[in-house]
Amino acid sequence: MEYTKISKTEYFLRLLFPPRCICCGAVLPVGILKEVCSDCEKGFKTLDTYEFANMSGSTITRVYSAFDYEGSVRKAIHRLKFGDSPRNAAVLVDLSCQLLKDFLDKPFPGMPGKRYDVIIPAPLHPKRKRQRGYNQSELIAMRLARHMEIPVLKGVLVKKINTPPQSRLKREERLRNVAGVFHVKKPGQVKGRRILLVDDIMTTGSTLEQCARVLTGAGAGLVDAYVVAMRKKV
Ligand SMILES: [Zn+2]
């Protein structure tokens, strides 16, 4: 991991608000711009490749991810979702983008300009969002949008049914659990557009697949996905 030099303002901010490791919460040294403690840094597992081709039967063409959903990354995502650590979203995206920059910035061969028109976060049901205080995928999407310099479309793809958390379900149950729960509110905004769908993790891919299906059904030109981490074996 690379760390940039710390500015004076940043230094004083870190004195006032001691930085904590995004994975374990340990207090970090003030003098270096670091977001992960030395122990947790060792537990960051990057994937062998960052661009994944279409899974069979999937609406999504490509999936981008930098980290294995294990060890330290898993802890950081868990804190983001359940530990009231919204800042983890930006830090994880920054770390991931150091690795993914080439994939996300390059246009397709023969196609000028950027690869995607808009970023769309995987939606949370409004009730769940109220409980958590934020939608982690939205925070991830907003940070990624800064890196990629393309806009985020919020409130276009919505979750209309509050389903049980996917993590508690088996593979077949996960697919059933998310069927028919997503809806495109403003189809005009996705029509013909190249969309990068964003979520925190991908395990079976059923949530992303259902989101992609409704987006394609509403006329999206192409749907790819970015996730902070993915679990290769389920
Ligand atoms: Zn740590």
GROMACS .gro file of C-alpha atoms and ligand atoms in nm:
model
  235
    1MET     CA    1   0.000   0.000   0.000
    2GLU     CA    2   0.124   0.346  -0.083
    3TYR     CA    3   0.092   0.642   0.150
    4THR     CA    4   0.109   1.003   0.049
    5LYS     CA    5   0.300   1.263   0.251
    6ILE     CA    6   0.097   1.420   0.526
    7SER     CA    7   0.006   1.790   0.514
    8LYS     CA    8   0.016   2.019   0.820
    9THR     CA    9  -0.362   2.052   0.829
   10GLU     CA   10  -0.400   1.677   0.803
   11TYR     CA   11  -0.148   1.633   1.084
   12PHE     CA   12  -0.341   1.860   1.321
   13LEU     CA   13  -0.669   1.699   1.226
   14ARG     CA   14  -0.521   1.363   1.309
   15LEU     CA   15  -0.397   1.500   1.643
   16LEU     CA   16  -0.748   1.620   1.726
   17PHE     CA   17  -0.925   1.311   1.594
   18PRO     CA   18  -0.684   1.020   1.634
   19PRO     CA   19  -0.710   0.797   1.327
   20ARG     CA   20  -0.816   0.440   1.378
   21CYS     CA   21  -0.749   0.131   1.171
   22ILE     CA   22  -1.047   0.072   0.940
   23CYS     CA   23  -1.025  -0.303   1.004
   24CYS     CA   24  -0.968  -0.346   1.379
   25GLY     CA   25  -1.017   0.002   1.525
   26ALA     CA   26  -0.667   0.027   1.679
   27VAL     CA   27  -0.534   0.384   1.715
   28LEU     CA   28  -0.287   0.465   1.435
   29PRO     CA   29   0.030   0.680   1.437
   30VAL     CA   30  -0.047   1.047   1.379
   31GLY     CA   31   0.255   1.132   1.162
   32ILE     CA   32   0.187   0.909   0.860
   33LEU     CA   33  -0.120   0.912   0.644
   34LYS     CA   34  -0.222   0.557   0.711
   35GLU     CA   35  -0.565   0.402   0.748
   36VAL     CA   36  -0.471   0.043   0.828
   37CYS     CA   37  -0.252  -0.081   1.116
   38SER     CA   38   0.057  -0.291   1.037
   39ASP     CA   39  -0.105  -0.614   1.157
   40CYS     CA   40  -0.418  -0.570   0.946
   41GLU     CA   41  -0.214  -0.461   0.645
   42LYS     CA   42  -0.067  -0.812   0.638
   43GLY     CA   43  -0.419  -0.953   0.620
   44PHE     CA   44  -0.517  -0.759   0.304
   45LYS     CA   45  -0.560  -1.013   0.029
   46THR     CA   46  -0.566  -0.880  -0.325
   47LEU     CA   47  -0.716  -1.091  -0.601
   48ASP     CA   48  -0.497  -1.247  -0.872
   49THR     CA   49  -0.690  -1.061  -1.141
   50TYR     CA   50  -0.912  -0.754  -1.110
   51GLU     CA   51  -1.143  -0.797  -1.405
   52PHE     CA   52  -1.381  -1.090  -1.420
   53ALA     CA   53  -1.566  -1.203  -1.726
   54ASN     CA   54  -1.937  -1.269  -1.733
   55MET     CA   55  -2.059  -1.545  -1.506
   56SER     CA   56  -2.271  -1.785  -1.708
   57GLY     CA   57  -2.630  -1.673  -1.745
   58SER     CA   58  -2.553  -1.332  -1.607
   59THR     CA   59  -2.675  -0.999  -1.738
   60ILE     CA   60  -2.356  -0.835  -1.617
   61THR     CA   61  -2.072  -0.832  -1.868
   62ARG     CA   62  -1.775  -0.763  -1.642
   63VAL     CA   63  -1.711  -0.741  -1.269
   64TYR     CA   64  -1.421  -0.541  -1.125
   65SER     CA   65  -1.282  -0.605  -0.780
   66ALA     CA   66  -0.947  -0.572  -0.609
   67PHE     CA   67  -0.985  -0.766  -0.285
   68ASP     CA   68  -1.070  -1.110  -0.163
   69TYR     CA   69  -1.357  -1.099   0.088
   70GLU     CA   70  -1.141  -1.240   0.366
   71GLY     CA   71  -0.932  -1.128   0.663
   72SER     CA   72  -0.877  -0.755   0.701
   73VAL     CA   73  -1.100  -0.644   0.412
   74ARG     CA   74  -1.385  -0.850   0.551
   75LYS     CA   75  -1.336  -0.681   0.891
   76ALA     CA   76  -1.333  -0.333   0.733
   77ILE     CA   77  -1.651  -0.404   0.535
   78HIS     CA   78  -1.817  -0.546   0.844
   79ARG     CA   79  -1.736  -0.226   1.033
   80LEU     CA   80  -1.871  -0.024   0.741
   81LYS     CA   81  -2.200  -0.213   0.747
   82PHE     CA   82  -2.254  -0.280   1.113
   83GLY     CA   83  -2.007  -0.071   1.310
   84ASP     CA   84  -2.116   0.280   1.215
   85SER     CA   85  -1.794   0.351   1.021
   86PRO     CA   86  -1.912   0.526   0.703
   87ARG     CA   87  -1.559   0.661   0.642
   88ASN     CA   88  -1.445   0.306   0.564
   89ALA     CA   89  -1.622   0.331   0.228
   90ALA     CA   90  -1.393   0.606   0.098
   91VAL     CA   91  -1.077   0.443   0.235
   92LEU     CA   92  -1.159   0.105   0.081
   93VAL     CA   93  -1.235   0.264  -0.257
   94ASP     CA   94  -0.908   0.462  -0.247
   95LEU     CA   95  -0.707   0.147  -0.170
   96SER     CA   96  -0.893  -0.046  -0.438
   97CYS     CA   97  -0.852   0.226  -0.701
   98GLN     CA   98  -0.474   0.220  -0.667
   99LEU     CA   99  -0.503  -0.130  -0.812
  100LEU     CA  100  -0.800  -0.089  -1.046
  101LYS     CA  101  -0.723   0.243  -1.208
  102ASP     CA  102  -0.619   0.093  -1.541
  103PHE     CA  103  -0.936  -0.112  -1.573
  104LEU     CA  104  -1.176   0.164  -1.481
  105ASP     CA  105  -1.018   0.447  -1.676
  106LYS     CA  106  -0.941   0.286  -2.009
  107PRO     CA  107  -1.201   0.313  -2.282
  108PHE     CA  108  -1.307   0.000  -2.469
  109PRO     CA  109  -1.097  -0.067  -2.776
  110GLY     CA  110  -1.235   0.131  -3.067
  111MET     CA  111  -1.465   0.332  -2.844
  112PRO     CA  112  -1.355   0.685  -2.758
  113GLY     CA  113  -1.414   0.850  -2.423
  114LYS     CA  114  -1.496   0.690  -2.095
  115ARG     CA  115  -1.607   0.334  -2.048
  116TYR     CA  116  -1.919   0.418  -1.845
  117ASP     CA  117  -2.174   0.698  -1.847
  118VAL     CA  118  -2.302   0.665  -1.491
  119ILE     CA  119  -2.251   0.482  -1.163
  120ILE     CA  120  -2.553   0.332  -0.988
  121PRO     CA  121  -2.529   0.200  -0.631
  122ALA     CA  122  -2.708  -0.119  -0.525
  123PRO     CA  123  -3.006   0.014  -0.330
  124LEU     CA  124  -3.104  -0.057   0.029
  125HIS     CA  125  -3.467  -0.066   0.135
  126PRO     CA  126  -3.552   0.278   0.288
  127LYS     CA  127  -3.623   0.115   0.624
  128ARG     CA  128  -3.279  -0.050   0.635
  129LYS     CA  129  -3.115   0.276   0.526
  130ARG     CA  130  -3.284   0.462   0.810
  131GLN     CA  131  -3.166   0.201   1.062
  132ARG     CA  132  -2.805   0.216   0.941
  133GLY     CA  133  -2.806   0.588   0.875
  134TYR     CA  134  -2.657   0.545   0.527
  135ASN     CA  135  -2.638   0.309   0.231
  136GLN     CA  136  -2.278   0.184   0.219
  137SER     CA  137  -2.301   0.118  -0.156
  138GLU     CA  138  -2.401   0.479  -0.212
  139LEU     CA  139  -2.093   0.598  -0.019
  140ILE     CA  140  -1.873   0.361  -0.218
  141ALA     CA  141  -2.032   0.483  -0.543
  142MET     CA  142  -1.978   0.849  -0.456
  143ARG     CA  143  -1.609   0.796  -0.384
  144LEU     CA  144  -1.561   0.587  -0.697
  145ALA     CA  145  -1.733   0.858  -0.899
  146ARG     CA  146  -1.468   1.106  -0.781
  147HIS     CA  147  -1.191   0.876  -0.904
  148MET     CA  148  -1.362   0.802  -1.237
  149GLU     CA  149  -1.508   1.150  -1.292
  150ILE     CA  150  -1.852   1.025  -1.390
  151PRO     CA  151  -2.183   1.099  -1.214
  152VAL     CA  152  -2.371   0.882  -0.963
  153LEU     CA  153  -2.741   0.826  -1.023
  154LYS     CA  154  -2.915   0.796  -0.687
  155GLY     CA  155  -3.281   0.710  -0.636
  156VAL     CA  156  -3.319   0.566  -0.988
  157LEU     CA  157  -3.277   0.202  -0.894
  158VAL     CA  158  -3.479   0.128  -0.580
  159LYS     CA  159  -3.548  -0.167  -0.354
  160LYS     CA  160  -3.921  -0.195  -0.304
  161ILE     CA  161  -3.932  -0.500  -0.075
  162ASN     CA  162  -3.735  -0.529   0.250
  163THR     CA  163  -3.574  -0.875   0.228
  164PRO     CA  164  -3.381  -1.066   0.497
  165PRO     CA  165  -3.001  -1.008   0.480
  166GLN     CA  166  -2.844  -1.226   0.208
  167SER     CA  167  -2.563  -1.331   0.442
  168ARG     CA  168  -2.803  -1.546   0.644
  169LEU     CA  169  -2.928  -1.741   0.344
  170LYS     CA  170  -2.808  -2.034   0.136
  171ARG     CA  171  -2.728  -1.993  -0.233
  172GLU     CA  172  -3.068  -2.099  -0.373
  173GLU     CA  173  -3.250  -1.897  -0.108
  174ARG     CA  174  -3.044  -1.590  -0.202
  175LEU     CA  175  -3.159  -1.606  -0.562
  176ARG     CA  176  -3.524  -1.637  -0.457
  177ASN     CA  177  -3.482  -1.371  -0.188
  178VAL     CA  178  -3.399  -1.092  -0.434
  179ALA     CA  179  -3.620  -1.189  -0.728
  180GLY     CA  180  -3.861  -0.907  -0.808
  181VAL     CA  181  -3.749  -0.675  -0.527
  182PHE     CA  182  -3.568  -0.411  -0.736
  183HIS     CA  183  -3.734  -0.152  -0.953
  184VAL     CA  184  -3.619   0.127  -1.188
  185LYS     CA  185  -3.803   0.441  -1.089
  186LYS     CA  186  -3.692   0.664  -1.374
  187PRO     CA  187  -3.629   0.446  -1.682
  188GLY     CA  188  -3.555   0.754  -1.895
  189GLN     CA  189  -3.235   0.808  -1.696
  190VAL     CA  190  -3.091   0.463  -1.769
  191LYS     CA  191  -3.206   0.418  -2.129
  192GLY     CA  192  -2.914   0.350  -2.363
  193ARG     CA  193  -2.659   0.425  -2.092
  194ARG     CA  194  -2.347   0.230  -2.000
  195ILE     CA  195  -2.384   0.164  -1.630
  196LEU     CA  196  -2.136   0.065  -1.364
  197LEU     CA  197  -2.332  -0.096  -1.082
  198VAL     CA  198  -2.167  -0.067  -0.740
  199ASP     CA  199  -2.192  -0.278  -0.426
  200ASP     CA  200  -1.971  -0.354  -0.125
  201ILE     CA  201  -1.928  -0.728  -0.180
  202MET     CA  202  -2.022  -1.001  -0.421
  203THR     CA  203  -2.070  -1.357  -0.302
  204THR     CA  204  -2.318  -1.546  -0.520
  205GLY     CA  205  -2.383  -1.237  -0.732
  206SER     CA  206  -2.760  -1.271  -0.700
  207THR     CA  207  -2.821  -0.913  -0.582
  208LEU     CA  208  -2.613  -0.763  -0.862
  209GLU     CA  209  -2.773  -0.993  -1.116
  210GLN     CA  210  -3.125  -0.889  -1.020
  211CYS     CA  211  -3.027  -0.521  -1.024
  212ALA     CA  212  -2.870  -0.565  -1.370
  213ARG     CA  213  -3.181  -0.740  -1.500
  214VAL     CA  214  -3.415  -0.458  -1.408
  215LEU     CA  215  -3.172  -0.199  -1.546
  216THR     CA  216  -3.142  -0.386  -1.874
  217GLY     CA  217  -3.521  -0.428  -1.876
  218ALA     CA  218  -3.550  -0.050  -1.845
  219GLY     CA  219  -3.329  -0.006  -2.153
  220ALA     CA  220  -2.972   0.022  -2.013
  221GLY     CA  221  -2.717  -0.022  -2.290
  222LEU     CA  222  -2.470  -0.218  -2.082
  223VAL     CA  223  -2.427  -0.310  -1.717
  224ASP     CA  224  -2.095  -0.394  -1.553
  225ALA     CA  225  -2.020  -0.403  -1.181
  226TYR     CA  226  -1.762  -0.288  -0.929
  227VAL     CA  227  -1.742  -0.436  -0.582
  228VAL     CA  228  -1.485  -0.365  -0.311
  229ALA     CA  229  -1.439  -0.735  -0.242
  230MET     CA  230  -1.558  -1.064  -0.375
  231ARG     CA  231  -1.569  -1.416  -0.248
  232LYS     CA  232  -1.453  -1.644  -0.520
  233LYS     CA  233  -1.573  -1.969  -0.366
  234VAL     CA  234  -1.917  -1.987  -0.209
  235ZN      ZN  235  -0.593  -0.304   1.239
   0.00000   0.00000   0.00000
